Structures are given as C-alpha cells and as structure tokens.
Tab-separated table of C-alpha atoms in Angstrom:
chain	number	residue	atom	x	y	z
F	1	UNK	CA	0.000	0.000	0.000
F	2	UNK	CA	1.355	3.425	-1.011
F	3	UNK	CA	0.513	6.829	0.351
F	4	UNK	CA	0.060	10.300	-1.099
F	5	UNK	CA	-0.917	13.805	-0.116
F	6	UNK	CA	-3.599	15.968	-1.713
F	7	UNK	CA	-3.122	19.738	-1.444
F	8	UNK	CA	-6.257	21.807	-2.028
F	9	UNK	CA	-6.063	25.430	-0.998
F	10	UNK	CA	-5.013	25.461	2.641
F	11	UNK	CA	-6.129	21.858	3.153
F	12	UNK	CA	-3.750	18.892	3.118
F	13	UNK	CA	-5.402	15.489	2.816
F	14	UNK	CA	-3.332	12.300	3.156
F	15	UNK	CA	-4.560	9.268	1.253
F	16	UNK	CA	-3.599	5.625	0.835
F	17	UNK	CA	-3.426	3.769	-2.468
F	18	UNK	CA	-4.432	0.125	-2.879
F	19	UNK	CA	-3.894	-1.775	-6.117
F	20	UNK	CA	-6.969	-3.650	-7.333
F	21	UNK	CA	-6.497	-6.315	-10.004
F	22	UNK	CA	-10.204	-6.069	-10.933
F	23	UNK	CA	-9.737	-2.553	-12.264
F	24	UNK	CA	-8.543	-1.963	-15.809
F	25	UNK	CA	-8.290	1.816	-16.168
F	26	UNK	CA	-10.680	3.564	-13.793
F	27	UNK	CA	-9.389	4.832	-10.445
F	28	UNK	CA	-11.836	4.757	-7.531
F	29	UNK	CA	-11.702	7.138	-4.579
F	30	UNK	CA	-13.428	6.460	-1.255
F	31	UNK	CA	-13.892	8.777	1.741
F	32	UNK	CA	-14.482	6.451	4.689
F	33	UNK	CA	-16.610	7.204	7.777
F	34	UNK	CA	-13.419	7.598	9.861
F	35	UNK	CA	-12.301	10.348	7.406
F	36	UNK	CA	-9.591	8.215	5.824
F	37	UNK	CA	-9.272	8.604	2.057
F	38	UNK	CA	-8.563	5.402	0.137
F	39	UNK	CA	-7.723	5.226	-3.552
F	40	UNK	CA	-8.184	2.012	-5.553
F	41	UNK	CA	-6.022	1.874	-8.668
F	42	UNK	CA	-5.308	-0.705	-11.393
F	43	UNK	CA	-2.125	-2.724	-11.048
F	44	UNK	CA	1.088	-0.832	-11.880
F	45	UNK	CA	-0.608	2.567	-12.021
F	46	UNK	CA	1.961	5.351	-11.959
F	47	UNK	CA	2.151	7.744	-9.031
F	48	UNK	CA	1.544	10.630	-11.422
F	49	UNK	CA	-1.653	9.059	-12.790
F	50	UNK	CA	-3.011	8.430	-9.299
F	51	UNK	CA	-2.102	11.933	-8.145
F	52	UNK	CA	-3.821	13.458	-11.184
F	53	UNK	CA	-6.998	11.444	-10.513
F	54	UNK	CA	-7.043	12.519	-6.872
F	55	UNK	CA	-6.388	16.154	-7.763
F	56	UNK	CA	-9.230	16.075	-10.284
F	57	UNK	CA	-11.638	15.028	-7.504
F	58	UNK	CA	-10.134	17.412	-4.920
F	59	UNK	CA	-13.251	19.520	-4.418
F	60	UNK	CA	-15.446	16.423	-4.015
F	61	UNK	CA	-13.003	14.844	-1.544
F	62	UNK	CA	-12.842	17.952	0.646
F	63	UNK	CA	-16.631	18.311	0.546
F	64	UNK	CA	-17.090	14.669	1.547
F	65	UNK	CA	-14.669	15.088	4.440
F	66	UNK	CA	-16.576	18.158	5.606
F	67	UNK	CA	-19.918	16.338	5.410
F	68	UNK	CA	-18.491	13.304	7.210
F	69	UNK	CA	-17.203	15.504	10.033
F	70	UNK	CA	-20.623	17.171	10.336
F	71	UNK	CA	-22.387	13.832	10.492
F	72	UNK	CA	-20.042	12.571	13.193
F	73	UNK	CA	-20.882	15.622	15.299
F	74	UNK	CA	-24.554	14.593	15.223
F	75	UNK	CA	-23.842	10.943	16.056
F	76	UNK	CA	-24.541	11.371	19.757
F	77	UNK	CA	-26.406	8.878	21.961
F	78	UNK	CA	-30.153	9.096	21.355
F	79	UNK	CA	-32.341	10.526	24.120
F	80	UNK	CA	-35.735	9.975	22.407
F	81	UNK	CA	-37.219	13.321	23.341
F	82	UNK	CA	-39.064	15.868	21.216
F	83	UNK	CA	-36.857	17.837	18.840
F	84	UNK	CA	-34.301	15.083	18.264
F	85	UNK	CA	-33.372	14.299	14.639
F	86	UNK	CA	-34.211	10.876	13.186
F	87	UNK	CA	-34.010	9.553	9.640
F	88	UNK	CA	-36.327	7.719	7.272
F	89	UNK	CA	-35.556	6.899	3.613
F	90	UNK	CA	-32.686	9.375	3.642
F	91	UNK	CA	-34.653	12.334	4.983
F	92	UNK	CA	-34.134	13.969	8.357
F	93	UNK	CA	-37.250	14.208	10.553
F	94	UNK	CA	-37.875	15.894	13.885
F	95	UNK	CA	-39.090	13.566	16.626
F	96	UNK	CA	-42.307	14.673	18.317
F	97	UNK	CA	-43.392	12.868	21.478
F	98	UNK	CA	-47.108	13.339	22.184
F	99	UNK	CA	-48.555	12.241	25.520
F	100	UNK	CA	-52.194	11.103	25.286
F	101	UNK	CA	-53.596	8.547	27.727
F	102	UNK	CA	-56.938	8.410	25.929
F	103	UNK	CA	-55.681	7.372	22.489
F	104	UNK	CA	-53.885	4.151	21.466
F	105	UNK	CA	-50.099	4.295	21.121
F	106	UNK	CA	-48.972	4.941	17.558
F	107	UNK	CA	-46.147	6.210	15.383
F	108	UNK	CA	-46.749	8.236	12.248
F	109	UNK	CA	-44.636	10.241	9.838
F	110	UNK	CA	-46.129	13.564	8.804
F	111	UNK	CA	-45.166	17.141	7.920
F	112	UNK	CA	-41.439	16.714	8.528
F	113	UNK	CA	-41.865	14.965	11.868
F	114	UNK	CA	-42.058	11.436	13.222
F	115	UNK	CA	-44.719	11.600	15.902
F	116	UNK	CA	-44.847	8.998	18.675
F	117	UNK	CA	-48.039	9.029	20.739
F	118	UNK	CA	-48.145	7.104	24.036
F	119	UNK	CA	-49.734	7.366	27.504
F	120	UNK	CA	-46.636	8.657	29.289
F	121	UNK	CA	-43.439	10.433	28.256
F	122	UNK	CA	-41.011	7.530	28.671
F	123	UNK	CA	-37.857	7.555	26.474
F	124	UNK	CA	-37.516	3.768	26.766
F	125	UNK	CA	-41.080	3.298	25.518
F	126	UNK	CA	-40.528	5.842	22.733
F	127	UNK	CA	-37.406	3.958	21.618
F	128	UNK	CA	-39.246	0.637	21.617
F	129	UNK	CA	-42.183	1.948	19.605
F	130	UNK	CA	-39.898	3.735	17.162
F	131	UNK	CA	-37.811	0.600	16.596
F	132	UNK	CA	-40.961	-1.419	15.944
F	133	UNK	CA	-42.179	1.208	13.485
F	134	UNK	CA	-38.877	1.185	11.615
F	135	UNK	CA	-38.967	-2.624	11.470
F	136	UNK	CA	-42.502	-2.648	10.054
F	137	UNK	CA	-41.604	-0.060	7.432
F	138	UNK	CA	-38.386	-1.897	6.578
F	139	UNK	CA	-40.123	-5.238	6.107
F	140	UNK	CA	-42.711	-3.788	3.723
F	141	UNK	CA	-40.319	-1.573	1.755
F	142	UNK	CA	-37.595	-4.212	1.379
F	143	UNK	CA	-40.144	-6.801	0.217
F	144	UNK	CA	-41.498	-4.397	-2.400
F	145	UNK	CA	-38.047	-3.466	-3.734
F	146	UNK	CA	-36.801	-7.072	-3.716
F	147	UNK	CA	-39.821	-8.086	-5.765
F	148	UNK	CA	-39.079	-5.443	-8.400
F	149	UNK	CA	-35.306	-5.856	-8.459
F	150	UNK	CA	-35.513	-9.667	-8.580
F	151	UNK	CA	-37.701	-9.497	-11.678
F	152	UNK	CA	-34.813	-7.772	-13.496
F	153	UNK	CA	-32.195	-10.419	-12.609
F	154	UNK	CA	-32.086	-13.487	-14.901
F	155	UNK	CA	-30.834	-15.914	-12.246
F	156	UNK	CA	-33.878	-15.386	-10.013
F	157	UNK	CA	-37.303	-16.884	-10.635
F	158	UNK	CA	-38.900	-15.228	-7.610
F	159	UNK	CA	-37.956	-12.794	-4.843
F	160	UNK	CA	-35.916	-14.429	-2.063
F	161	UNK	CA	-37.123	-14.717	1.490
F	162	UNK	CA	-35.368	-12.467	3.996
F	163	UNK	CA	-35.414	-11.684	7.672
F	164	UNK	CA	-34.631	-8.511	9.563
F	165	UNK	CA	-31.569	-8.788	11.762
F	166	UNK	CA	-30.113	-5.945	13.810
F	167	UNK	CA	-26.383	-5.732	13.030
F	168	UNK	CA	-23.814	-3.310	14.393
F	169	UNK	CA	-21.661	-2.950	11.279
F	170	UNK	CA	-23.365	-4.702	8.354
F	171	UNK	CA	-26.332	-3.649	6.256
F	172	UNK	CA	-26.993	-7.114	4.910
F	173	UNK	CA	-25.662	-10.643	4.535
F	174	UNK	CA	-26.387	-13.689	2.415
F	175	UNK	CA	-25.281	-17.239	3.183
F	176	UNK	CA	-24.250	-19.766	0.498
F	177	UNK	CA	-27.564	-21.524	1.136
F	178	UNK	CA	-29.443	-18.337	0.188
F	179	UNK	CA	-30.489	-17.089	3.633
F	180	UNK	CA	-30.683	-13.300	3.402
F	181	UNK	CA	-30.498	-10.971	6.410
F	182	UNK	CA	-31.170	-7.239	6.197
F	183	UNK	CA	-30.509	-4.634	8.855
F	184	UNK	CA	-33.766	-2.785	9.711
F	185	UNK	CA	-31.738	0.428	10.190
F	186	UNK	CA	-31.161	0.409	6.430
F	187	UNK	CA	-34.679	1.861	6.075
F	188	UNK	CA	-33.209	5.146	7.349
F	189	UNK	CA	-30.892	5.415	4.332
F	190	UNK	CA	-31.615	7.070	0.956
F	191	UNK	CA	-33.507	4.897	-1.531
F	192	UNK	CA	-30.563	4.507	-3.907
F	193	UNK	CA	-28.419	3.241	-1.025
F	194	UNK	CA	-31.083	0.692	-0.076
F	195	UNK	CA	-31.230	-0.546	-3.671
F	196	UNK	CA	-27.444	-0.903	-3.712
F	197	UNK	CA	-27.486	-3.141	-0.615
F	198	UNK	CA	-30.375	-5.220	-1.950
F	199	UNK	CA	-28.742	-5.745	-5.360
F	200	UNK	CA	-25.438	-6.548	-3.637
F	201	UNK	CA	-27.099	-9.353	-1.694
F	202	UNK	CA	-29.090	-10.540	-4.725
F	203	UNK	CA	-25.840	-10.836	-6.675
F	204	UNK	CA	-24.544	-13.078	-3.891
F	205	UNK	CA	-27.312	-15.539	-4.729
F	206	UNK	CA	-25.483	-16.057	-8.025
F	207	UNK	CA	-21.889	-15.486	-6.892
F	208	UNK	CA	-21.272	-16.385	-3.249
F	209	UNK	CA	-18.027	-14.442	-2.840
F	210	UNK	CA	-16.527	-11.151	-3.941
F	211	UNK	CA	-15.047	-12.532	-7.129
F	212	UNK	CA	-14.480	-10.722	-10.425
F	213	UNK	CA	-17.722	-12.275	-11.634
F	214	UNK	CA	-19.562	-10.868	-8.602
F	215	UNK	CA	-18.349	-7.324	-9.299
F	216	UNK	CA	-19.161	-7.725	-12.972
F	217	UNK	CA	-22.745	-8.522	-12.004
F	218	UNK	CA	-22.875	-5.624	-9.548
F	219	UNK	CA	-21.499	-3.187	-12.138
F	220	UNK	CA	-24.006	-4.404	-14.698
F	221	UNK	CA	-27.112	-4.245	-12.513
F	222	UNK	CA	-26.171	-1.318	-10.240
F	223	UNK	CA	-23.871	0.890	-12.299
F	224	UNK	CA	-23.644	3.660	-9.672
F	225	UNK	CA	-23.021	1.318	-6.750
F	226	UNK	CA	-19.682	2.909	-5.805
F	227	UNK	CA	-21.330	6.286	-5.210
F	228	UNK	CA	-24.182	4.693	-3.246
F	229	UNK	CA	-21.718	2.707	-1.144
F	230	UNK	CA	-19.702	5.849	-0.412
F	231	UNK	CA	-22.856	7.715	0.652
F	232	UNK	CA	-23.913	4.845	2.891
F	233	UNK	CA	-20.448	4.533	4.431
F	234	UNK	CA	-20.445	8.238	5.230
F	235	UNK	CA	-23.855	8.011	6.919
F	236	UNK	CA	-23.295	4.701	8.698
F	237	UNK	CA	-22.339	6.054	12.117
F	238	UNK	CA	-25.365	8.332	12.143
F	239	UNK	CA	-27.917	5.813	10.846
F	240	UNK	CA	-26.770	2.964	13.086
F	241	UNK	CA	-26.702	5.178	16.152
F	242	UNK	CA	-29.329	4.328	18.745
C-alpha cells in the first residue's frame, strides 16, 4: 500500500493507495466514515496518474470530508425526546413525542416529523415503539423493492425470502444456502443506497463471494453502486446510532 498527499487550498489530505487487479483503467476514490481517504487503482498505475486522478476530484473529496465531520458531530447517543433528529428513507425528521392517555399508542410520519403518541413520556417506551415502526416499514419496503429488483435479474425466478436482523456494522448478509439478512436500520438510508445493498445481496445468490464475476454482475445491474456505497459509508455512524 502506497501513500500520497492531496493539497487543495489550505487543506492537506493524506490518502492511501491500494492496487486492485479487478480494475482496468478507472481509479476509484473512497472517503471512509473515519475520514480516511482510500484510492483504488489498477495494477502498476503510476504515481503521477493516481495523483492526477485525486487532484481532479479534490473539491469532491474535501466536501465529503466536511460532510463526514458534520455527520459525526450529530452521532450522539439518542435521548428519544421531542426535537431530536431521526431519519427515514434518507430524509431527516424531527421527533415529536405526544402524551395522550386516551388514544392508542402509535407512530406516524407527517409534515417533517415522526410523531410517537403514548400514555406517558417515557424515552424507553418511545425507543421501543420507534424501533418497531422502523422494522414494520423496513419489512414492507424491502419486500417491495426485492420483488421489483428480482424481476430484473435473470438468475432469479422469484424474490428471495429475507429476515430482519439488527447488526452493528453490516447492512446485509447472504449465506451460500441463500439465507438473506437485512438490517432494519437500512430503512433510514436514501432509496438509492437501499437498492445498492439489496442488489449486492441478490448478486450473492449467483456469486457467493466477492469474485471478479460478482463485481461484474454488480457493475451491470447497479452501475452507480460505488457512489451509493460511499454515501452509505459516510452516513453509517449516524444511521446505526441508537
């Protein structure tokens, strides 16, 4: 692994370079959630070529680092009180806790807010109801998208079964036997990021490892997956935070 330094105005950004034998000419640049910048380059790429590619994306890299830093500032432990920010399908919503001992408990999304109604103002109860709401929305949305996406993949005759599984670091997984797990917190991410994860796992039903064939399938059926992955990586700490 080699290293380099991007200079952009008064900002100096170190980056690491990894050679990737799957790449032929294109150089990929990733800004990770921990603010590390990683460059993937074809074998035997010259230092000058890599530096030129990084310099060309300088503005984007600095912007991504700024956005990542801002997101990390918001990734504080949840308190589940009114006014707190929560996410659904990539949009930020304000949490509104409504106390009403005459109406049934419920969660609804409306007018820029996620409103949780319950008999008493109890953060633990709010958290539990909100998690259940996210899980219900995730199950329905993932099933709908899997049905559509599966119909476009020639190796699938029908949408696969899946189960929701809370994971600390993964958005999804798929075993060689075809058992698919999806993280319910993924429902908080933008729609294009959700599709990327779903197609990633659907490709694993055909190719059970990260082989060249797997990435060929992913490139073919989700051409912008690198950008979606980068967006999801940058939001991960915030979306997985509970």
